[in-house]
Amino acid sequence: MTANEILVLLLIALPLLGCVLTLAAGPRLNARPWLFAVPLVVVTWAIAMVVVFQALTGAFGPEGLEFTFYRWIPAGTFEVGVNFAVDNLTAVLLIVVTTVGMLVHVYSIGYMAHDPGRWRFFAFLNFFMFSMLLLVLAANFVLLFVAWELVGLSSYGLIGFWYRKRSAALAAKKAFLVNRIGDLGFALGIFAIWTIVGSLNFSDVFTIFPEKAAGGEIPAWVLTAVALCIFAGAVGKSAQFPLHVWLPDAMEGPTPVSALIHAATMVNAGVYMVARTNPIFVQSSTAMVVVAGIGIFTAILAATIALTQRDIKRVLAYSTLSQLGYMFAALGVGAYVAAIFHLLAHGFFKGLLFLDSGSVIHAVHGEQDMNRMGSLWRKIPITHATMLVGALAIAGIPPLSGFFSKDAILGESFKFGFYWVWAVGVLVAALTAFYMFRLMGKTFYGPSHVDPQVADKVHESPRSMTIPLILLAIPSALLGFAVGWPPEHGLFATWLEPVFEQAQAALGHEPAPFEFFGVDGALILVSVTVAAVGMVVAMRLFGFRLPGHDVSPEPGVVERWTRRLHPLYVASAAKWWFDDINHAVFYRFGGVVARAAWWFDTNIVDGTVNDIGELVRSSGRGLSHIQTGRVQNYALGIALGLLAMAAAFLVMAVR
């Protein structure tokens, strides 16, 4: 085994070791339950950076690093090994998972300092890191699916961490059940791939499947069905319509959970998986359109809901849904590099925003309602400054990272002929800027509505929480300039070109030279303008009060607009009634159907079987009376039987 292979194995082994040690010794570590978990994750991050550097500099060769740790399932012609692979796409995911994961671990030292179950929390965090790294490094569909389910299991434990709180327990159950729906489709897709290809190793599937599709050996409807089954798993894990309902409720978990799992890493698993299986998706234009359609619809749906939410974490949760929709829209139009770049940028600035929200909640003693905040920017200046960076980045304001990644998605959607994706995406950009600066206004700049008993105690978070905020703010601000410019020929595009070269050739997408004073410049101008308009409108509506300068409108303007748009406001605040519809269809109506099925099974199916059995038992009990054991009785029975037979023959003879 080579040194590089050992490094890859350590990426998986160290977080798992941290989980085991924390579970074993955590209760006895008193105030330092992170003693094993955090250092081991820091070492994991350092090893990951070595692996990333080697991958992105070509040290692993054009095909990357791939090896088999051991044979897992040898069963005739079906064989599955514990196979791992590292290429440039894997390297990008390693950057996000390990960097954000490490900073979340450090942040949690301060955030969870007074929670009595914090040792369980750090054990679950380590287990999640193990599961997510296993998912990213897996080189076959079986191992990927195992890691996929382990990620779901760790998510269940972290969402329901405060299990004595009923809403948290229900949110964990909801996330687990909704994800199983998507996972069923994913499993069916894996079965179909095995049937068609005869192997589940990525290297075999991504070579043989396109060859059979090109040779006409696979019907078009099968190509579409396989791709959509795989996409079903991504829809569940990345919370896309109609399986989006679990993610906002998952905010019941501690804020570091929201940052790690439901903003920066776990929800990106679906995007990664669709990008990884690009040789399958490009064989079906129908599947590509469905991916783009589901993505951009989720983006606009979630953005409209985020406009009216009062809980600071729920605004960010719906923002996550919307940004993931952007990524899937990019994958659907064939803008693979733009999608993964947005995944990378989003991982940093959304992780930053969630950790900032946790710092705000910590400062105001657990309050999450933005209507009970305001004028906090002086009291928590580091949190305010870093959250402003995150808000500008997600709004797509240049020169922050979100501008580069979002503009790349919109630009390529337009240039590839998906004008409807571009138009909806531009509207989503305006709404994103609006709801993010609504959040900033209500939290930091507007008049204070903080509880008077809390207002005097508001203070900045400890360094264990603010240092991760500063470190995440740096890539949120500078990542675009560092690797994303120019969009089609920058460093990031060069990294991922070998991964998506086959897909781009199949789609006929050739990167054109970037023209700042051409179509590209016009598209940039449109996207920046709508984002700036959304930001300025929010600043006017939600009371930005800075020293010596008040730009807030006359009192009551928000209330007047709310009354004018009351039906839309109610629909948005009610999350377009998706939870109510699901409750009515699956709980109420589904409960009636289930009870009717239970009655039919109990009374008709089981009743029929039980009645037949009772008839046999009753007949047996009746006939048992003639079994006396006396020879005389048996002889008499035989004689009577003979007489009856003779009488029957005589009657037949007379006729």
Coordinates of N, CA, C and O in Angstrom, one line a residue, residues 436-532:
M436 N -32.1 38.7 2.2 CA -30.9 38.7 3.0 C -30.7 40.0 3.7 O -30.3 40.1 4.8
F437 N -31.0 41.1 3.0 CA -30.8 42.4 3.6 C -32.0 42.8 4.4 O -31.9 43.7 5.3
R438 N -33.1 42.1 4.2 CA -34.2 42.2 5.2 C -33.7 41.6 6.5 O -34.0 42.2 7.6
L439 N -33.1 40.4 6.4 CA -32.5 39.8 7.6 C -31.5 40.7 8.3 O -31.5 40.9 9.5
M440 N -30.6 41.3 7.5 CA -29.6 42.2 8.1 C -30.2 43.4 8.8 O -29.8 43.9 9.8
G441 N -31.2 44.0 8.1 CA -31.9 45.2 8.7 C -32.6 44.9 10.0 O -32.4 45.6 11.0
K442 N -33.4 43.7 10.0 CA -34.1 43.4 11.2 C -33.2 43.0 12.4 O -33.4 43.2 13.5
T443 N -32.0 42.4 12.0 CA -31.1 41.9 13.0 C -30.1 43.0 13.6 O -29.9 43.1 14.8
F444 N -29.6 43.7 12.7 CA -28.4 44.6 13.0 C -28.8 46.1 13.0 O -28.2 46.9 13.8
Y445 N -29.5 46.6 12.0 CA -29.6 48.0 11.7 C -30.9 48.7 12.1 O -30.9 49.9 12.4
G446 N -32.0 47.9 12.1 CA -33.3 48.6 12.5 C -33.4 48.9 14.0 O -32.4 48.6 14.7
P447 N -34.5 49.5 14.4 CA -34.6 49.8 15.8 C -34.6 48.6 16.7 O -35.0 47.5 16.2
S448 N -34.1 48.7 17.9 CA -34.0 47.6 18.8 C -35.3 47.1 19.3 O -36.1 47.9 19.8
H449 N -35.6 45.8 19.2 CA -36.7 45.2 19.8 C -36.3 44.1 20.8 O -37.1 43.2 21.1
V450 N -35.0 44.2 21.2 CA -34.5 43.2 22.1 C -35.2 43.3 23.5 O -35.4 44.5 24.0
D451 N -35.5 42.2 24.1 CA -36.0 42.2 25.5 C -35.1 43.1 26.4 O -33.9 42.9 26.5
P452 N -35.7 44.1 27.1 CA -34.9 45.0 28.0 C -34.1 44.2 29.0 O -33.0 44.7 29.3
Q453 N -34.6 43.1 29.4 CA -33.8 42.3 30.4 C -32.6 41.6 29.8 O -31.6 41.3 30.5
V454 N -32.6 41.5 28.5 CA -31.5 40.9 27.7 C -30.6 41.9 27.1 O -29.4 41.7 27.0
A455 N -31.1 43.1 26.8 CA -30.4 44.1 26.0 C -29.0 44.5 26.7 O -28.0 44.6 26.0
D456 N -29.0 44.6 28.0 CA -27.8 45.0 28.6 C -26.8 43.9 28.7 O -25.6 44.1 29.1
K457 N -27.2 42.6 28.4 CA -26.3 41.5 28.6 C -25.7 41.0 27.2 O -25.0 40.1 27.1
V458 N -26.2 41.7 26.1 CA -25.7 41.3 24.8 C -24.2 41.5 24.7 O -23.7 42.6 25.0
H459 N -23.5 40.5 24.2 CA -22.0 40.7 24.1 C -21.6 39.8 22.9 O -22.2 38.9 22.5
E460 N -20.4 40.1 22.5 CA -19.8 39.3 21.4 C -19.4 37.9 21.9 O -19.2 37.7 23.1
S461 N -19.5 36.9 21.0 CA -19.2 35.5 21.3 C -17.7 35.4 21.6 O -16.9 36.2 21.2
P462 N -17.4 34.2 22.3 CA -16.0 34.0 22.6 C -15.1 33.7 21.4 O -15.7 33.5 20.3
R463 N -13.8 33.7 21.5 CA -12.9 33.6 20.4 C -13.1 32.3 19.7 O -12.8 32.2 18.5
S464 N -13.4 31.2 20.4 CA -13.6 29.9 19.8 C -14.7 30.0 18.8 O -14.8 29.1 17.8
M465 N -15.6 31.0 18.9 CA -16.7 31.1 17.9 C -16.4 32.2 16.9 O -16.8 32.1 15.7
T466 N -15.7 33.3 17.3 CA -15.5 34.4 16.3 C -14.3 34.1 15.4 O -14.4 34.5 14.2
I467 N -13.3 33.3 15.8 CA -12.2 33.0 14.9 C -12.7 32.2 13.7 O -12.3 32.5 12.5
P468 N -13.5 31.1 13.9 CA -14.1 30.4 12.7 C -14.9 31.4 11.8 O -14.8 31.2 10.5
L469 N -15.6 32.4 12.3 CA -16.3 33.3 11.5 C -15.3 34.1 10.6 O -15.6 34.3 9.4
I470 N -14.3 34.6 11.2 CA -13.3 35.4 10.4 C -12.6 34.5 9.3 O -12.5 34.9 8.2
L471 N -12.3 33.3 9.7 CA -11.7 32.4 8.7 C -12.6 32.0 7.6 O -12.1 31.8 6.4
L472 N -13.9 31.8 7.8 CA -14.8 31.6 6.8 C -15.1 32.8 5.9 O -15.5 32.7 4.7
A473 N -15.0 34.0 6.5 CA -15.3 35.2 5.8 C -14.3 35.4 4.7 O -14.6 36.0 3.6
I474 N -13.0 34.9 4.9 CA -12.0 35.2 3.9 C -12.3 34.5 2.6 O -12.3 35.2 1.5
P475 N -12.5 33.2 2.5 CA -12.9 32.6 1.2 C -14.2 33.1 0.7 O -14.4 33.2 -0.5
S476 N -15.1 33.4 1.6 CA -16.4 34.0 1.1 C -16.2 35.3 0.3 O -16.9 35.5 -0.6
A477 N -15.2 36.0 0.7 CA -14.9 37.3 0.0 C -14.0 37.1 -1.2 O -14.2 37.7 -2.2
L478 N -13.0 36.2 -1.1 CA -11.9 36.2 -2.0 C -11.8 35.0 -3.0 O -11.0 35.0 -3.9
L479 N -12.7 34.0 -2.8 CA -12.6 32.8 -3.5 C -12.8 33.0 -5.0 O -12.1 32.4 -5.8
G480 N -13.7 33.9 -5.4 CA -13.9 34.2 -6.8 C -12.7 34.7 -7.5 O -12.3 34.2 -8.6
F481 N -12.0 35.7 -7.0 CA -10.8 36.2 -7.6 C -9.7 35.2 -7.6 O -8.9 35.1 -8.5
A482 N -9.7 34.3 -6.5 CA -8.6 33.4 -6.4 C -8.6 32.3 -7.5 O -7.6 32.0 -8.1
V483 N -9.8 31.7 -7.7 CA -9.8 30.6 -8.6 C -10.9 30.7 -9.7 O -10.9 29.8 -10.6
G484 N -11.8 31.6 -9.6 CA -13.0 31.6 -10.5 C -13.0 32.6 -11.7 O -14.0 32.7 -12.4
W485 N -11.9 33.3 -11.9 CA -11.9 34.3 -12.9 C -10.7 34.0 -13.9 O -9.6 33.8 -13.5
P486 N -11.0 34.1 -15.2 CA -12.3 34.2 -15.9 C -13.1 33.0 -15.8 O -12.5 31.9 -15.6
P487 N -14.4 33.0 -15.9 CA -15.3 31.9 -15.6 C -15.0 30.6 -16.4 O -14.9 29.5 -15.9
E488 N -14.8 30.8 -17.7 CA -14.7 29.6 -18.6 C -13.2 29.1 -18.6 O -13.0 28.0 -19.0
H489 N -12.3 29.9 -18.2 CA -10.9 29.5 -18.4 C -10.0 29.8 -17.1 O -8.8 29.7 -17.2
G490 N -10.7 30.0 -16.0 CA -9.9 30.2 -14.8 C -9.4 28.9 -14.2 O -9.5 27.9 -14.7
L491 N -8.7 29.1 -13.1 CA -8.1 28.0 -12.4 C -9.1 26.9 -12.1 O -8.8 25.7 -12.2
F492 N -10.2 27.3 -11.6 CA -11.2 26.3 -11.2 C -11.7 25.5 -12.4 O -11.9 24.2 -12.3
A493 N -12.0 26.1 -13.5 CA -12.4 25.5 -14.7 C -11.3 24.5 -15.2 O -11.6 23.4 -15.7
T494 N -10.1 24.9 -15.0 CA -8.9 24.0 -15.4 C -8.9 22.8 -14.6 O -8.6 21.7 -15.1
W495 N -9.1 22.9 -13.3 CA -9.2 21.8 -12.4 C -10.2 20.7 -12.8 O -9.9 19.5 -12.8
L496 N -11.4 21.2 -13.1 CA -12.5 20.3 -13.4 C -12.7 19.9 -14.8 O -13.6 19.1 -15.1
E497 N -11.9 20.4 -15.7 CA -12.1 20.1 -17.1 C -11.9 18.6 -17.4 O -12.7 18.0 -18.1
P498 N -10.9 17.9 -16.8 CA -10.8 16.4 -17.1 C -12.1 15.7 -16.6 O -12.4 14.6 -17.2
V499 N -12.7 16.1 -15.5 CA -13.8 15.4 -14.9 C -15.0 15.5 -15.8 O -15.8 14.5 -16.0
F500 N -15.3 16.6 -16.4 CA -16.5 16.8 -17.2 C -16.3 16.9 -18.7 O -17.2 17.3 -19.4
E501 N -15.1 16.6 -19.1 CA -14.8 16.7 -20.5 C -15.7 15.8 -21.4 O -16.2 16.2 -22.4
Q502 N -15.9 14.6 -20.9 CA -16.8 13.6 -21.7 C -18.2 14.2 -21.8 O -18.8 14.1 -22.8
A503 N -18.7 14.7 -20.7 CA -20.1 15.2 -20.6 C -20.2 16.4 -21.5 O -21.2 16.6 -22.3
Q504 N -19.3 17.3 -21.5 CA -19.3 18.5 -22.3 C -19.3 18.2 -23.8 O -20.0 18.8 -24.6
A505 N -18.5 17.2 -24.1 CA -18.4 16.8 -25.5 C -19.7 16.2 -26.0 O -20.2 16.4 -27.1
A506 N -20.4 15.4 -25.1 CA -21.6 14.8 -25.5 C -22.7 15.8 -25.6 O -23.6 15.7 -26.5
L507 N -22.7 16.9 -24.8 CA -23.7 18.0 -24.9 C -23.3 19.0 -26.0 O -24.2 19.8 -26.4
G508 N -22.1 18.9 -26.5 CA -21.7 19.9 -27.6 C -21.4 21.2 -27.0 O -21.5 22.2 -27.8
H509 N -21.0 21.3 -25.8 CA -20.7 22.6 -25.1 C -19.2 22.9 -25.3 O -18.4 22.2 -24.7
E510 N -18.9 23.9 -26.0 CA -17.6 24.4 -26.1 C -17.4 25.8 -25.4 O -18.1 26.7 -25.8
P511 N -16.5 25.9 -24.5 CA -16.3 27.2 -23.8 C -15.8 28.3 -24.8 O -14.8 28.1 -25.5
A512 N -16.6 29.4 -24.8 CA -16.2 30.5 -25.7 C -15.4 31.5 -24.9 O -15.5 31.6 -23.7
P513 N -14.5 32.3 -25.6 CA -13.8 33.3 -24.9 C -14.7 34.3 -24.2 O -15.7 34.7 -24.7
F514 N -14.3 34.7 -23.0 CA -15.1 35.6 -22.2 C -14.9 37.0 -22.8 O -13.8 37.5 -23.1
E515 N -16.1 37.7 -23.0 CA -16.1 39.0 -23.6 C -16.8 40.0 -22.6 O -18.0 39.9 -22.4
F516 N -16.0 40.8 -21.9 CA -16.6 41.7 -21.0 C -17.5 42.7 -21.6 O -18.5 43.2 -21.0
F517 N -17.2 43.1 -22.8 CA -18.0 44.1 -23.5 C -18.9 43.5 -24.6 O -19.2 44.1 -25.6
G518 N -19.3 42.3 -24.3 CA -20.2 41.6 -25.2 C -21.4 41.0 -24.4 O -21.9 41.6 -23.5
V519 N -21.9 39.8 -24.8 CA -23.0 39.2 -24.1 C -22.7 38.9 -22.7 O -23.5 39.2 -21.8
D520 N -21.5 38.5 -22.4 CA -21.1 38.2 -21.0 C -21.2 39.4 -20.1 O -21.7 39.4 -19.0
G521 N -20.7 40.6 -20.6 CA -20.8 41.8 -19.9 C -22.2 42.2 -19.6 O -22.6 42.7 -18.5
A522 N -23.1 42.1 -20.7 CA -24.5 42.4 -20.5 C -25.2 41.6 -19.5 O -26.0 42.1 -18.6
L523 N -24.9 40.3 -19.5 CA -25.5 39.4 -18.5 C -25.0 39.7 -17.1 O -25.8 39.6 -16.1
I524 N -23.7 40.0 -16.9 CA -23.2 40.4 -15.6 C -24.0 41.7 -15.2 O -24.4 41.8 -14.0
L525 N -24.1 42.6 -16.1 CA -24.8 43.9 -15.7 C -26.2 43.6 -15.2 O -26.7 44.2 -14.2
V526 N -26.9 42.8 -15.9 CA -28.3 42.4 -15.5 C -28.3 41.8 -14.1 O -29.1 42.2 -13.2
S527 N -27.5 40.8 -13.9 CA -27.5 40.1 -12.6 C -27.1 41.0 -11.4 O -27.7 40.9 -10.4
V528 N -26.1 41.8 -11.7 CA -25.7 42.7 -10.6 C -26.7 43.8 -10.3 O -27.0 44.2 -9.2
T529 N -27.4 44.3 -11.4 CA -28.4 45.3 -11.2 C -29.5 44.8 -10.4 O -30.0 45.5 -9.5
V530 N -30.1 43.6 -10.7 CA -31.2 43.1 -10.0 C -30.9 42.9 -8.5 O -31.7 43.1 -7.6
A531 N -29.6 42.4 -8.3 CA -29.2 42.1 -6.9 C -29.1 43.4 -6.2 O -29.5 43.5 -5.0
A532 N -28.6 44.5 -6.8 CA -28.4 45.8 -6.1 C -29.8 46.4 -5.9 O -30.0 47.0 -4.8

